[in-house]
Structure formats: C-alpha cells, structure tokens
Tab-separated table of C-alpha atoms in Angstrom:
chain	number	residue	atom	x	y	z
A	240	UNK	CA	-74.076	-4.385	40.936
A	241	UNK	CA	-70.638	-6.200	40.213
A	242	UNK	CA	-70.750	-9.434	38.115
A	243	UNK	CA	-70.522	-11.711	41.366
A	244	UNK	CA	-74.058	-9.989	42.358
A	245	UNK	CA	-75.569	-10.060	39.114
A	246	UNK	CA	-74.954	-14.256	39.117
A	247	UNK	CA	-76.200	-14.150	42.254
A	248	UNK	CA	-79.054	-12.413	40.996
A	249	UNK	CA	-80.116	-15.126	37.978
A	250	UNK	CA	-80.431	-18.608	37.465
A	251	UNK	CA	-78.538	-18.558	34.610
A	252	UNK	CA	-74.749	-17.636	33.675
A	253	UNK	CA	-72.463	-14.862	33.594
A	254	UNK	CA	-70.068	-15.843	31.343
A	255	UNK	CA	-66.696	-13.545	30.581
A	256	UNK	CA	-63.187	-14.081	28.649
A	257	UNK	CA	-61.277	-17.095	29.626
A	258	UNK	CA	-64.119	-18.813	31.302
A	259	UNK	CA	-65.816	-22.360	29.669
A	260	UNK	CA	-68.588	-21.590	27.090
A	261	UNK	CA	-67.570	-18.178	26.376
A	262	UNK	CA	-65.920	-18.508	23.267
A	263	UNK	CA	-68.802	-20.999	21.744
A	264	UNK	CA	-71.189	-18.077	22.909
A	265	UNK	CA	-70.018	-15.561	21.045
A	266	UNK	CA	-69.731	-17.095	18.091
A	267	UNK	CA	-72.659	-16.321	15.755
A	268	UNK	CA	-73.891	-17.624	11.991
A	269	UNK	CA	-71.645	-15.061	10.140
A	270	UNK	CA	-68.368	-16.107	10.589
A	271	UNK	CA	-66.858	-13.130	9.564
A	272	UNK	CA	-68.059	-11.799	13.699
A	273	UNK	CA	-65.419	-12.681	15.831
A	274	UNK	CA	-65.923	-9.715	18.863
A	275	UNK	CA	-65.498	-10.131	22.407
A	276	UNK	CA	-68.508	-9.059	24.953
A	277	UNK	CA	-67.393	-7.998	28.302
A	278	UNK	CA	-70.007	-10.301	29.888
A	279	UNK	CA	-72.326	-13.329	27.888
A	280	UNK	CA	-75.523	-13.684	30.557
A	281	UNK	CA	-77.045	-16.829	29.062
A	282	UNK	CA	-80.871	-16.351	30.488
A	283	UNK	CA	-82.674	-19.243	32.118
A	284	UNK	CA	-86.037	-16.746	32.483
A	285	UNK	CA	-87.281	-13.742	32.306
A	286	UNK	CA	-86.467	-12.490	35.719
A	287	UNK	CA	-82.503	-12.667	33.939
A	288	UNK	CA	-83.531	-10.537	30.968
A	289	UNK	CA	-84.438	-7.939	33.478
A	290	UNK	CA	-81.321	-8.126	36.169
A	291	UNK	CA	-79.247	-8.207	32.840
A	292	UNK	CA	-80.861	-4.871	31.538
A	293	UNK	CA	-80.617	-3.267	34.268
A	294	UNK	CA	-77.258	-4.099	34.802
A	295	UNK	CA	-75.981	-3.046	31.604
A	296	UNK	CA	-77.734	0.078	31.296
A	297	UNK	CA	-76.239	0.571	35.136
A	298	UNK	CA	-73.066	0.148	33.718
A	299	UNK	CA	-73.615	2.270	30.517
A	300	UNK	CA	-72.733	-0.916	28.662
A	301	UNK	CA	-73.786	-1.688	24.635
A	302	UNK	CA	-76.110	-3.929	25.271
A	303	UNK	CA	-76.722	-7.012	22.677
A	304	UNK	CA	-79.227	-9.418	22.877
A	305	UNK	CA	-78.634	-13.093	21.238
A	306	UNK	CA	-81.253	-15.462	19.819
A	307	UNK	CA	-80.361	-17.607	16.694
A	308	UNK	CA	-77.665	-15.589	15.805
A	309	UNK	CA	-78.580	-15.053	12.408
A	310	UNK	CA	-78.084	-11.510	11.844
A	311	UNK	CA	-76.034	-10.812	9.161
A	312	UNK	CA	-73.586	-7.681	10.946
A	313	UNK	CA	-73.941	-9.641	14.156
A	314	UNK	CA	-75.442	-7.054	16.325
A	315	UNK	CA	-76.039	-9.639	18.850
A	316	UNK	CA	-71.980	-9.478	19.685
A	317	UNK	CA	-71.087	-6.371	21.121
A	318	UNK	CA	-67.332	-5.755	21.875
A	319	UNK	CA	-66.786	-4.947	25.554
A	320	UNK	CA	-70.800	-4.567	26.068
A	321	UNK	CA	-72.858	-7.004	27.420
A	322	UNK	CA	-74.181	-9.589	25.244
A	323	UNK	CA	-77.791	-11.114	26.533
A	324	UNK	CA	-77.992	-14.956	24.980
A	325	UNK	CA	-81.398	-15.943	24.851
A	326	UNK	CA	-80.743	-19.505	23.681
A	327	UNK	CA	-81.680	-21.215	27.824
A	328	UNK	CA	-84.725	-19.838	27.038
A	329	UNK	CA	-85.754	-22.200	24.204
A	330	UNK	CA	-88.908	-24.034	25.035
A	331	UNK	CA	-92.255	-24.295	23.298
A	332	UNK	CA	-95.566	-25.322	24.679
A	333	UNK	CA	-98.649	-26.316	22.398
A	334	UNK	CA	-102.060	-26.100	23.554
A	335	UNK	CA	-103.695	-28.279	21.170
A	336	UNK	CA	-107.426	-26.835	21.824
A	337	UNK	CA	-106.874	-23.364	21.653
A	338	UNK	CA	-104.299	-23.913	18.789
A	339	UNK	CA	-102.022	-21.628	20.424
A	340	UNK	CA	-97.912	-21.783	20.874
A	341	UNK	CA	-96.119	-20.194	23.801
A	342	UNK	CA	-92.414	-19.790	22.513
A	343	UNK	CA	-90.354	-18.625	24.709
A	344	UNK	CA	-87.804	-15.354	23.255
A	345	UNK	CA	-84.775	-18.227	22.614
A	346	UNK	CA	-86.781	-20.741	20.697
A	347	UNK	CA	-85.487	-21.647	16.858
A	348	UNK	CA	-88.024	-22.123	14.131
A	349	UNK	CA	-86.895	-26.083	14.483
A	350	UNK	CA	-88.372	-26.083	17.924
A	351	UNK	CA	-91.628	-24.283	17.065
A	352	UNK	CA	-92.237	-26.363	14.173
A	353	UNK	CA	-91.648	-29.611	15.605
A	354	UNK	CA	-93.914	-28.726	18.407
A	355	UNK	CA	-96.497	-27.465	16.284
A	356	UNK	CA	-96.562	-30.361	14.087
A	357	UNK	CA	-97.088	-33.191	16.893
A	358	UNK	CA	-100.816	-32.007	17.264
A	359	UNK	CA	-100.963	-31.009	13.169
A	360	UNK	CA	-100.739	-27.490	13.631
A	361	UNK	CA	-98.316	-24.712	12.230
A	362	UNK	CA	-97.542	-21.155	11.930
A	363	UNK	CA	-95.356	-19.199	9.579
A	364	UNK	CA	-91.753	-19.890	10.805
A	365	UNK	CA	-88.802	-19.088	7.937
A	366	UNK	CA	-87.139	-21.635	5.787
A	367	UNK	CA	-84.028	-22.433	8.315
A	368	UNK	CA	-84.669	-24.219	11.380
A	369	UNK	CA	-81.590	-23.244	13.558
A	370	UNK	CA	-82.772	-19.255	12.864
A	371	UNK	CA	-84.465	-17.496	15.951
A	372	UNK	CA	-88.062	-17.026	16.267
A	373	UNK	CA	-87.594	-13.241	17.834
A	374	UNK	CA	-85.603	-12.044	15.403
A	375	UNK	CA	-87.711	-13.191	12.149
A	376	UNK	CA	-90.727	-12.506	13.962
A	377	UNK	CA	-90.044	-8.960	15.128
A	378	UNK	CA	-88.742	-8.121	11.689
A	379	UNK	CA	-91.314	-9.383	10.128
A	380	UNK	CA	-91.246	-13.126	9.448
A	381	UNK	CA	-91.467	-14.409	5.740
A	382	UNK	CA	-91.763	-18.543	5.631
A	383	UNK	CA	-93.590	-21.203	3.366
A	384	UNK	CA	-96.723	-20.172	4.522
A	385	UNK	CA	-96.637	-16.679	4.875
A	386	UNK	CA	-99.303	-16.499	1.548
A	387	UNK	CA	-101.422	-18.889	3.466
A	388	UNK	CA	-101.662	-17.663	7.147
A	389	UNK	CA	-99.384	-14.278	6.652
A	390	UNK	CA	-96.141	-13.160	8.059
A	391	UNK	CA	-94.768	-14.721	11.376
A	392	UNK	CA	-95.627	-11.360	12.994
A	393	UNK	CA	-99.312	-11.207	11.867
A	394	UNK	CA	-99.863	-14.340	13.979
A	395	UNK	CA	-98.813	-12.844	17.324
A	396	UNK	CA	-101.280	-12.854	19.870
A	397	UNK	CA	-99.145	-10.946	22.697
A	398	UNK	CA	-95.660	-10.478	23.906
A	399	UNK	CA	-93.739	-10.680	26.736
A	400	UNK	CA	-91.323	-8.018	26.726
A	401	UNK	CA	-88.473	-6.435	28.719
A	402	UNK	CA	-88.293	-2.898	28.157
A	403	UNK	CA	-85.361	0.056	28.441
A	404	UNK	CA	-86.392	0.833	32.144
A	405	UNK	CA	-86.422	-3.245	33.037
A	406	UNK	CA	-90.080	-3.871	33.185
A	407	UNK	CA	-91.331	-7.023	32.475
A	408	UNK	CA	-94.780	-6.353	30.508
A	409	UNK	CA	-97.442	-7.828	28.924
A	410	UNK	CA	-98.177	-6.512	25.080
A	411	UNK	CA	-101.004	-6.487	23.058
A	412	UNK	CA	-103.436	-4.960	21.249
A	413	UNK	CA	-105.430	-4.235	24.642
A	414	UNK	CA	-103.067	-3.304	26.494
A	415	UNK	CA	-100.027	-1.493	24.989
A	416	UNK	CA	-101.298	-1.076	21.471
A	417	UNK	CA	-98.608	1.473	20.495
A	418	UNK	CA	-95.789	-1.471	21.720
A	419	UNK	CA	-97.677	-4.062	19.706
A	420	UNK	CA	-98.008	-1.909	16.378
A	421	UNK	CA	-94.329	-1.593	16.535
A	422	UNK	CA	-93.203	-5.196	17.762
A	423	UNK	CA	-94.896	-6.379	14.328
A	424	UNK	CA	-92.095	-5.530	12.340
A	425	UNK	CA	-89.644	-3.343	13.765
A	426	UNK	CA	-86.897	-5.083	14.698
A	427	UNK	CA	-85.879	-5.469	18.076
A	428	UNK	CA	-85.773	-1.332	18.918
A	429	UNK	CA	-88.213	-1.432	21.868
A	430	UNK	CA	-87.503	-4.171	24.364
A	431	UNK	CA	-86.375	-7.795	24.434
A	432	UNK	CA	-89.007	-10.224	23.939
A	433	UNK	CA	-88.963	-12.705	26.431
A	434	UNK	CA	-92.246	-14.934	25.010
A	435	UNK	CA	-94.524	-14.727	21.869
A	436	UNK	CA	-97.741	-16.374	21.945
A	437	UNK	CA	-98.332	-17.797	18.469
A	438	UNK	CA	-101.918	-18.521	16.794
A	439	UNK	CA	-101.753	-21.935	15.245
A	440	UNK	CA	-103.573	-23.311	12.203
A	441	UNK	CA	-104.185	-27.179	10.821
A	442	UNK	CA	-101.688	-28.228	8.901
A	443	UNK	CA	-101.204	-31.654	7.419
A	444	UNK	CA	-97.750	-31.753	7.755
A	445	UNK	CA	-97.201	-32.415	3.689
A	446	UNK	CA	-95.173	-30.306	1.031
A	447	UNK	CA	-94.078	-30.421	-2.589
A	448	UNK	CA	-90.821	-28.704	-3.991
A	449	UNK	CA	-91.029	-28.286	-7.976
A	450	UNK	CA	-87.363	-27.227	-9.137
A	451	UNK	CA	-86.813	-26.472	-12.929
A	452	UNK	CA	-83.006	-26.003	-14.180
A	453	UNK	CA	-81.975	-23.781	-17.448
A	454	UNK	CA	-78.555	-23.022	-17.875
A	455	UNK	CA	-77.740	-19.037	-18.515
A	456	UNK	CA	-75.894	-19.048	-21.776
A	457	UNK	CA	-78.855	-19.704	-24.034
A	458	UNK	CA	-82.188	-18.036	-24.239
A	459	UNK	CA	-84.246	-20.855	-22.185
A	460	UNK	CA	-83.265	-19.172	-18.801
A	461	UNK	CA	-84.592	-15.913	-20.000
A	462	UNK	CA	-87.914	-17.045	-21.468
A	463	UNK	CA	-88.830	-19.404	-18.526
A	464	UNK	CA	-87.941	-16.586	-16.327
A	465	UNK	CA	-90.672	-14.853	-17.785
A	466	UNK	CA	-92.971	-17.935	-17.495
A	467	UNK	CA	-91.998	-18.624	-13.992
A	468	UNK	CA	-92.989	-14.928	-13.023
A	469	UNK	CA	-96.203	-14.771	-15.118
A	470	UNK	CA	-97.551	-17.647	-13.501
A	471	UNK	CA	-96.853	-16.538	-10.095
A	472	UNK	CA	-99.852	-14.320	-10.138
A	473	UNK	CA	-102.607	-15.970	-10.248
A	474	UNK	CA	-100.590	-19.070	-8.397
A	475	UNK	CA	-102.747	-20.695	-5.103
A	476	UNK	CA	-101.538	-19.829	-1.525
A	477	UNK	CA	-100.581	-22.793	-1.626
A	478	UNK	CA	-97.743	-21.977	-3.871
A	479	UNK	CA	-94.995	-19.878	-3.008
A	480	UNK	CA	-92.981	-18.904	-6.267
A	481	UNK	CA	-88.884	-19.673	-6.074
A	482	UNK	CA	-85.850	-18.673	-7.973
A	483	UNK	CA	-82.304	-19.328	-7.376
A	484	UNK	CA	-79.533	-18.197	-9.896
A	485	UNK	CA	-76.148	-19.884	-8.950
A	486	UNK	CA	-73.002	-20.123	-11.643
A	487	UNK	CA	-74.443	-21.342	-14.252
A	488	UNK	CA	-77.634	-22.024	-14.294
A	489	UNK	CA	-81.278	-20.871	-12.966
A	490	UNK	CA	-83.431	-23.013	-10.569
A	491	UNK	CA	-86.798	-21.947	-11.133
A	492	UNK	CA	-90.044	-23.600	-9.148
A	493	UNK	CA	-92.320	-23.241	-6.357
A	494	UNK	CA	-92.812	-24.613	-3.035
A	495	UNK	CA	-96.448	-26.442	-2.207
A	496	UNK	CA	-97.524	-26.244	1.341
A	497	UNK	CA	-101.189	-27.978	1.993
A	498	UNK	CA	-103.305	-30.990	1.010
A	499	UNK	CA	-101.118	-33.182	-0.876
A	500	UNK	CA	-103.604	-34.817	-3.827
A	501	UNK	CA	-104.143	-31.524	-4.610
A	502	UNK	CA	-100.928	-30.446	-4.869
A	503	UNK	CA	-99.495	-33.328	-6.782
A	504	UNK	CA	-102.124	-31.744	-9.453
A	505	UNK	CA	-101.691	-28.538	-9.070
A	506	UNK	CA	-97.778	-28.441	-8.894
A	507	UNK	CA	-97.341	-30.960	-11.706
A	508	UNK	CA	-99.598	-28.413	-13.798
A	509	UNK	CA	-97.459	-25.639	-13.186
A	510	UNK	CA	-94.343	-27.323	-13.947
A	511	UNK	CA	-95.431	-28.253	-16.916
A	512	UNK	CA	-96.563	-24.950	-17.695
A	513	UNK	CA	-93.197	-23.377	-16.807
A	514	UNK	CA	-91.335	-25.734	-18.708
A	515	UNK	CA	-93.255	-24.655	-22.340
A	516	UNK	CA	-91.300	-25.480	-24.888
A	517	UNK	CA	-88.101	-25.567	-24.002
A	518	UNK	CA	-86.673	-28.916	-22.108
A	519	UNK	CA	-84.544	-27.949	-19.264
A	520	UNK	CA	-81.325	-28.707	-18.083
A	521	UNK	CA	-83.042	-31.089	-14.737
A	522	UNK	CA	-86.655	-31.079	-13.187
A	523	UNK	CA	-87.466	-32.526	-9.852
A	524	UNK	CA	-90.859	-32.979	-7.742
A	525	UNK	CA	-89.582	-33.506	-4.524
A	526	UNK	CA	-92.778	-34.689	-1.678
A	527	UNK	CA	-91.751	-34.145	1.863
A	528	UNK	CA	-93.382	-33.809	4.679
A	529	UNK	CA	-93.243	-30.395	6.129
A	530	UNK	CA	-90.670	-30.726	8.735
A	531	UNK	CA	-87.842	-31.844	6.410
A	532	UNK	CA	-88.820	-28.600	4.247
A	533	UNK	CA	-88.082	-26.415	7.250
A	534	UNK	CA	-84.695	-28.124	7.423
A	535	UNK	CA	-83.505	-28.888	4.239
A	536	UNK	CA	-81.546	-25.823	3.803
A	537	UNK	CA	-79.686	-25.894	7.091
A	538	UNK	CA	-76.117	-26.791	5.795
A	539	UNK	CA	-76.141	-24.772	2.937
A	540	UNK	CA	-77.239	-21.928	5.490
A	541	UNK	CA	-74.843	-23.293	8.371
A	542	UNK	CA	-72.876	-21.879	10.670
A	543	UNK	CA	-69.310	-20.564	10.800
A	544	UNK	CA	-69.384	-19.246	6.820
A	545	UNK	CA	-68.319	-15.715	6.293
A	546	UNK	CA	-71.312	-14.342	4.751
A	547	UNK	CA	-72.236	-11.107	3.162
A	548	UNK	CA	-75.886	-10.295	1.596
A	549	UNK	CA	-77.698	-7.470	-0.101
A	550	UNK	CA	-81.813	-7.209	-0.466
A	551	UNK	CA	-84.142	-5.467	-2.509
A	552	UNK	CA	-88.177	-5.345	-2.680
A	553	UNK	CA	-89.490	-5.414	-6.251
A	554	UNK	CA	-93.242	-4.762	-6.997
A	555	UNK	CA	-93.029	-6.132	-10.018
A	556	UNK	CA	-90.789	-8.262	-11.982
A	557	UNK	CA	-90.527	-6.773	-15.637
A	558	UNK	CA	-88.769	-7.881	-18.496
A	559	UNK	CA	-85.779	-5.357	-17.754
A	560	UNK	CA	-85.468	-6.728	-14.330
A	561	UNK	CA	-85.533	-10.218	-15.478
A	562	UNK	CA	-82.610	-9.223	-18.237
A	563	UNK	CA	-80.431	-7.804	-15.639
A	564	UNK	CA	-80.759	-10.305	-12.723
A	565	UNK	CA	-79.126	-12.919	-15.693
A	566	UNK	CA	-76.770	-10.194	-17.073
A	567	UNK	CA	-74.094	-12.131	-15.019
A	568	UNK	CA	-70.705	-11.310	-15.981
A	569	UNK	CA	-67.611	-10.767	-13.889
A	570	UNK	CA	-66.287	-12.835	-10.840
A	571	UNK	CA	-67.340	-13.979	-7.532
A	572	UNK	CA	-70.929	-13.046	-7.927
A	573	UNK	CA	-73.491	-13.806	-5.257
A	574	UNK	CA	-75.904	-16.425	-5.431
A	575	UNK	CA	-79.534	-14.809	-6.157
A	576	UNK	CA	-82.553	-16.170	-4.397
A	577	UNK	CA	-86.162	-14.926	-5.517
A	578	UNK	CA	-89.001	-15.553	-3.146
A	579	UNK	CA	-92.882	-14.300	-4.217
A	580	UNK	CA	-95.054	-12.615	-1.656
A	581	UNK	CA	-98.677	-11.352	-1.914
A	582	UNK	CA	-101.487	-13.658	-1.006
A	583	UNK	CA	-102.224	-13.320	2.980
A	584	UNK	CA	-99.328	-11.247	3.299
A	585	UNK	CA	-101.024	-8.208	0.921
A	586	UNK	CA	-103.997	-9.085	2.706
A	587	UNK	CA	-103.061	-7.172	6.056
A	588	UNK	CA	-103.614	-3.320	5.369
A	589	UNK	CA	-100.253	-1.661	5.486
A	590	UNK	CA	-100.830	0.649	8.225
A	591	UNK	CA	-101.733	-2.010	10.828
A	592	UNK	CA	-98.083	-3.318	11.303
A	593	UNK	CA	-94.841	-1.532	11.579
A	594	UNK	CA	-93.762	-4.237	8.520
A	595	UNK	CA	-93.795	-2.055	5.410
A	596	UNK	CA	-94.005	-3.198	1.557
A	597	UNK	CA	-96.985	-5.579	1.882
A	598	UNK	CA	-97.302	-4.163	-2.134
A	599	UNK	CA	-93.907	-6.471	-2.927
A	600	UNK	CA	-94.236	-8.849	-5.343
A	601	UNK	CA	-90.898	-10.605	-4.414
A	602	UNK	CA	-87.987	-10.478	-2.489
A	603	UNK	CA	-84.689	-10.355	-4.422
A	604	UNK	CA	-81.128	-11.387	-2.065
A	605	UNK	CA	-78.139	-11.244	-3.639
A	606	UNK	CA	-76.144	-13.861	-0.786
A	607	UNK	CA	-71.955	-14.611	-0.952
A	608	UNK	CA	-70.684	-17.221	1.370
A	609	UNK	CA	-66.708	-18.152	1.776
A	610	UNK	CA	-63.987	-19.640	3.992
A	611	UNK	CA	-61.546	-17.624	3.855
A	612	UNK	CA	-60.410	-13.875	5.420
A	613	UNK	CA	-58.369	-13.034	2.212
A	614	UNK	CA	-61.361	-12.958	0.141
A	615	UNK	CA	-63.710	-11.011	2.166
A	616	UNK	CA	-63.153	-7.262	0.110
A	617	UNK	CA	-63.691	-8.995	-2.737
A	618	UNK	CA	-66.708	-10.994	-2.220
A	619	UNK	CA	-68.138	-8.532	-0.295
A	620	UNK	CA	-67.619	-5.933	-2.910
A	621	UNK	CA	-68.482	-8.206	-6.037
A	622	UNK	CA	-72.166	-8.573	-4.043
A	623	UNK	CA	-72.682	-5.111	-3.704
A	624	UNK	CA	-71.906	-4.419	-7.350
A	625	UNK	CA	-74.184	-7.129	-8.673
A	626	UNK	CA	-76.796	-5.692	-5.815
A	627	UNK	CA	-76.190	-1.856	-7.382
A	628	UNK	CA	-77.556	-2.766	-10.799
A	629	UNK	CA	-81.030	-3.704	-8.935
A	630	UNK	CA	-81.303	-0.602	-6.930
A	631	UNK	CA	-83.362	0.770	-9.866
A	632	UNK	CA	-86.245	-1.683	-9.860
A	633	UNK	CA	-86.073	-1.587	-6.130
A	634	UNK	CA	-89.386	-0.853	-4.264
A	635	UNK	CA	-87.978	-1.334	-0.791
A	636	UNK	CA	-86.176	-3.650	1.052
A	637	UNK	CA	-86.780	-6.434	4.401
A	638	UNK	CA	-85.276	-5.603	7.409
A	639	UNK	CA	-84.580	-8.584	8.141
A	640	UNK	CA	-82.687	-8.745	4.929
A	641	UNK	CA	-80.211	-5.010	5.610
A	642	UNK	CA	-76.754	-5.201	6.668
A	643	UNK	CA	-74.737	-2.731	6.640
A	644	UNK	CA	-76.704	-0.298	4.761
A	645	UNK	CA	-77.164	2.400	7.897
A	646	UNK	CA	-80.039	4.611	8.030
A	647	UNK	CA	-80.703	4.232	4.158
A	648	UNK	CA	-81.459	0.804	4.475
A	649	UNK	CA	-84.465	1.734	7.264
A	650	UNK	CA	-85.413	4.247	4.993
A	651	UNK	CA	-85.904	2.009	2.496
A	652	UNK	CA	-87.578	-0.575	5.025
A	653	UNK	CA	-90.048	1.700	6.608
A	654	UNK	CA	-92.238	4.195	4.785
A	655	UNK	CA	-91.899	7.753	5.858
A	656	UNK	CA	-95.404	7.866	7.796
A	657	UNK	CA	-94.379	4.481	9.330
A	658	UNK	CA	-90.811	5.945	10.058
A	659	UNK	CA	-92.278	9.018	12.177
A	660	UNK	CA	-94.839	6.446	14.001
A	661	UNK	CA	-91.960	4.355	14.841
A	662	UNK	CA	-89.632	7.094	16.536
A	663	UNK	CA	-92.866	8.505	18.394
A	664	UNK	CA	-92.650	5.394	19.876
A	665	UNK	CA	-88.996	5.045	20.652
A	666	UNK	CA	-89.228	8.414	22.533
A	667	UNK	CA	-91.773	6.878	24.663
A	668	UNK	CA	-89.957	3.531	24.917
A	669	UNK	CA	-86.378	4.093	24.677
A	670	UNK	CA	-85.262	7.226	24.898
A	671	UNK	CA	-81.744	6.840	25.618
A	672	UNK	CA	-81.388	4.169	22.584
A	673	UNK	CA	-80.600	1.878	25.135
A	674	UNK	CA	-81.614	-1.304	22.054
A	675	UNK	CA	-79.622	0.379	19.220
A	676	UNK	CA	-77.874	-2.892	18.393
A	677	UNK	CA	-80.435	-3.621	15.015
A	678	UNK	CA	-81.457	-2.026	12.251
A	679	UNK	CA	-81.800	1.041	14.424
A	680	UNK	CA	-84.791	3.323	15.049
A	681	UNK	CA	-83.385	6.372	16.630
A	682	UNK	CA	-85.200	8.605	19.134
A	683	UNK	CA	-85.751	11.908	17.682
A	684	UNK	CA	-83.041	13.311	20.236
A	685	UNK	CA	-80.373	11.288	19.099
C-alpha cells in the first residue's frame, strides 16, 4: 500500500513533511520533542487505526500512536515511523441512565469531564484537562477522585482495541480477560485503544482546595510536614492529601471532592489542624466547582515547555523522608509535587489489574520546566540528582510517571509476578513488539 492508497483507504489524513498541519502535529507537550514522522495519519475512526497498522507494520515502520501528547520522552513522535494521531477521534457520549461514558481513544480529560458533568456524573479523569484519556487510563489513571471511585482504569467497562495483527476487538472481562487484565495498567503495549466505556458516578459538581504556605528556612515547613502527613491517614475520600515544594517555600493542603456543607467543615477542620501552632506564610480555601479544578493547572502544565520529571512510590512518609525532600540546597532544583493515594485505590486487590503499588501511600515527582535549549543538561541533571536522594525510600514508581529510566523504571513499575503475567501476554499479543513506543513490555523473544 503506498501513501496515495492508504488516504484512499481512511476518512481521515495522511499527513507528511512540507504538507499543512504537519508541523502542528508533531508537536507534543514536551517541548524538548522536536522529531519528524515519515507519515502523521490523523484518524477520523476506527476503521483508520486499522488501515494505519497495517500499513506500518507492512512497511516495517516504528509505529507511534498520539493522544494528548503528554508523555514525557514523547513516544508518540517517532522519527521516520509512522505516527497514528488520535486527536479526530475526540468525542464523548453520556448515557445518563445507565451512567455510562463512551470516549472515544482521542478524547482529553476536558472533554470527558465536561460531558460527564452536564447530567452530574463523573469518573476519575487526572488533574489536567488537555491530557489524553488513553494514555492516563491505560497506565493507570490517578485524579481527584481516585480515593473515592478508584483509578481511571478500575472504572473501565470494555475496550475497543486495535491489535498488532489489525483486528478491531471488543475487550473485557468476558471476552478477552487476559487483554483486559493487562489494558488496566500497562501502558499502551498491546493494541491501540480506539474507545473506553467509562462507569459513571453522581457527582455534584463542587470542590474545595485548602493550600497552607511555610517557607523552608525555619522549622515550620518541617513540623507541618509532619502534620500534613499524619493527618492524611485517617483523612475522608473525600480528601486527597497535596504537597508542592517550589523555591522557597512548601504548599501543603488537600483537595475536597463531594458534598460541599460537608466539606466546608471538614476541610476548614483540617486546616486548622495542619496549621497547629505555627502561623504560616499564606492560607487559602479556594470553593470551585469541579470543572474549574480539572483545569486550573493547565498553563502551569501547558504546552511547548521543555520538561524533564523523575517519580518515586513511597509507602510511607517517615520523618527521614520528610528531612530530605526539604534538604534543598544547590541550583535549578525541580519543583516537588506530593499526591496521597489509598482509599478506593488500596481497595482493588493488587493482582486484579496490571497497575502495581496499590500499597503507596503517595506519589513523589520531582518536575523541571524551562525555555531554553542551553539549559537542558543542567536542569535535566539537577532533577535527577535531587530525584537520587529519594531512591532509598522508594517503594516503586507510576508508569505513567517514568521517562527515560529503561527497563529499570518497569521494573520498578510492575512487580515481578505482574512482570512475567504481562510478557505472557505480549507473546500472545504482540510478538514482534510491533507497540514498543511506551514504557515497553518486551516479548520474551526480544
């Protein structure tokens, strides 16, 4: 099949150097990925996921597959390989009565949210609304009310999914069960998700953000650190437990998802509680409804920044690991964000999902973001140092979260039994490695 076939073939495009629309498709969230795909086939439907996979594979082409773009080492760009952009593919369709989403594989968060949240419903969907459902979801899919209604993956009802040979199938539980193990949190190894169908739940659209500020150089950072984490434990669902360390000073609070009297209580109690004795340097109760909490981080997290991260799982958070995430010294440091799990998320026994750590207590990502090419060695470098001094508390990491840590970062993201299940199923599924653009699962011959 030659390119003029294959756009024959679709209703969508087959974009290629020099042509309109190529250069604004291959441009992803990192800035720092600037590679040129032989061919961009922007999708209209499924039908075009499959012509496109076969195609490639015909062609012995890297094939990449393009959502919201968010992945940190831009796998979704592959130079002189075929890059398969989802984004045509972007509607959502609410049925009210069964309180079920269909979202099809280019959807954002935004558009699942908002869609959701016309008929009062929601599902776990991130904290950014420009990042791709299909890639949070299949990695796993942490959000605001992941303690509530569990990861973005645990409410999956089936899949539509393109696989290495170009069949269109239908997963779930029933009928591929090995397929729909591994779709719930391994990454996109096993076939291009075309739709998700999403189990909804009531929602009443309201939020609360609690934000506490201590500045580093005294003790007061330190000590509510310890508060902020103690408290965390017993904390509602409601609740989800946030830190943010940037320069100088330490943003510690909580995010309230769910009825709002209550949580004007309940999250005015637990400020107050975090804040002891010590005044801090700013405190803020922020209501919102729920849709500008799923977008009020989009600048900061917009497009076109070089970015570099590094991510750790920690089952606990102990006084030594609260000393050294505020041991700060040196330049060009990341900006830390802490996010608390457990709740519905712990409630899902480990073994059903390919997602691994449901233990964590929180997630720890150590984030740089700059302008300009001449500093990328030494941001980059300066966030792996400050990253380093974690790795000993470490009890894992998020997939969603690894860059370009290689096979030791899925080693740290899948458990060894869940490791060996998940190749036993990419030598059914993908023998070849035809999806190794991700956080790769290798068949056991290659």
């Amino acid at each position: 099949m030659t390119r003029t076939s294959l756009q024959a073939a679709i209703q969508g495009s087959v974009l290629g150097p020099g042509d309109p629309g190529y250069d604004e498709a291959r441009a992803v969230w990192n800035g720092m990925i600037d590679r040129r795909p032989r061919y961009v086939v922007q999708c209209a439907e499924a039908a075009d996921v499959v012509a496109a996979v076969r195609y490639g594979a015909d062609l012995g082409l890297e094939i990449g597959v393009r959502c919201g773009g968010h992945g940190i080492v831009g796998h979704a760009v592959p130079d002189d390989g075929l890059m398969i952009d989802l984004r045509p593919m972007g509607g959502v369709t609410v049925d009210p009565l069964t309180r079920r989403a269909r979202v099809q594989g280019g959807a954002l968060l935004g558009a699942l949210d908002r869609a959701s949240q016309a008929h009062g419903l929601a599902t776990t969907a991130g904290n950014v609304s420009h990042t791709g459902v299909g890639g949070l979801t299949l990695g796993g899919g942490m959000g605001w009310l992941a303690r509530r209604h569990g990861l973005a993956c645990d409410n999956v009802a089936s899949f539509e999914l393109v696989t290495a040979s170009g069949d269109l199938i239908h997963v779930d539980a029933e009928s591929h069960p090995d397929l729909d193990w591994a779709l719930r949190g391994g990454g996109g190894n096993f076939g291009i998700v075309t739709a998700f169908d999403f189990d909804l739940h009531p929602e009443p659209g309201q939020a609360i953000s609690a934000e506490l500020l201590f500045p580093l150089e005294d003790g007061r950072a330190a000590a509510a650190m310890r508060r902020w984490r103690d408290l965390s434990v017993d904390a509602p669902r409601e609740a989800t437990f946030t830190a943010t360390i940037s320069g100088t000073m330490v943003a510690l609070g909580l995010v309230w998802v769910g009825d709002p009297v209550v949580g004007r209580t309940r999250v005015s109690e637990l400020a107050d509680r975090l804040t002891g004795a010590a005044e801090p340097a700013g405190r803020a109760i922020d209501p919102m409804t729920y849709l500008r909490l799923q977008t009020r981080e989009d600048d900061v997290e917009g497009h076109h920044w070089r970015r570099y991260w590094k991510g750790h799982y920690f089952s606990e958070l102990g006084d030594a690991v609260i000393d050294a995430l505020l041991a700060r010294d040196g330049a060009d440091l990341p900006d830390v964000s802490l996010q608390a799990y457990g709740g519905a998320i712990a409630d899902v026994a480990d073994e059903e999902t390919a997602f691994s750590r449901r233990d964590a207590a929180f997630e720890f990502v150590a984030a740089s973001r700059w302008s300009s090419p001449d500093d990328d060695e030494r941001r980059m470098s300066a966030a792996r140092r400050y990253a380093g001094t974690m790795d000993r508390f470490a009890s894992g990491a998020y997939v969603n979260v690894l860059g370009d840590d290689g096979e030791a970062g899925i080693r740290r993201a899948y458990t060894p039994g869940k490791l060996a299940r998940l190749t036993a199923i990419k030598d059914a599924h993908d023998p070849g490695n035809l999806f190794h653009l991700n956080q790769n699962i290798r068949p056991s011959a290659g």
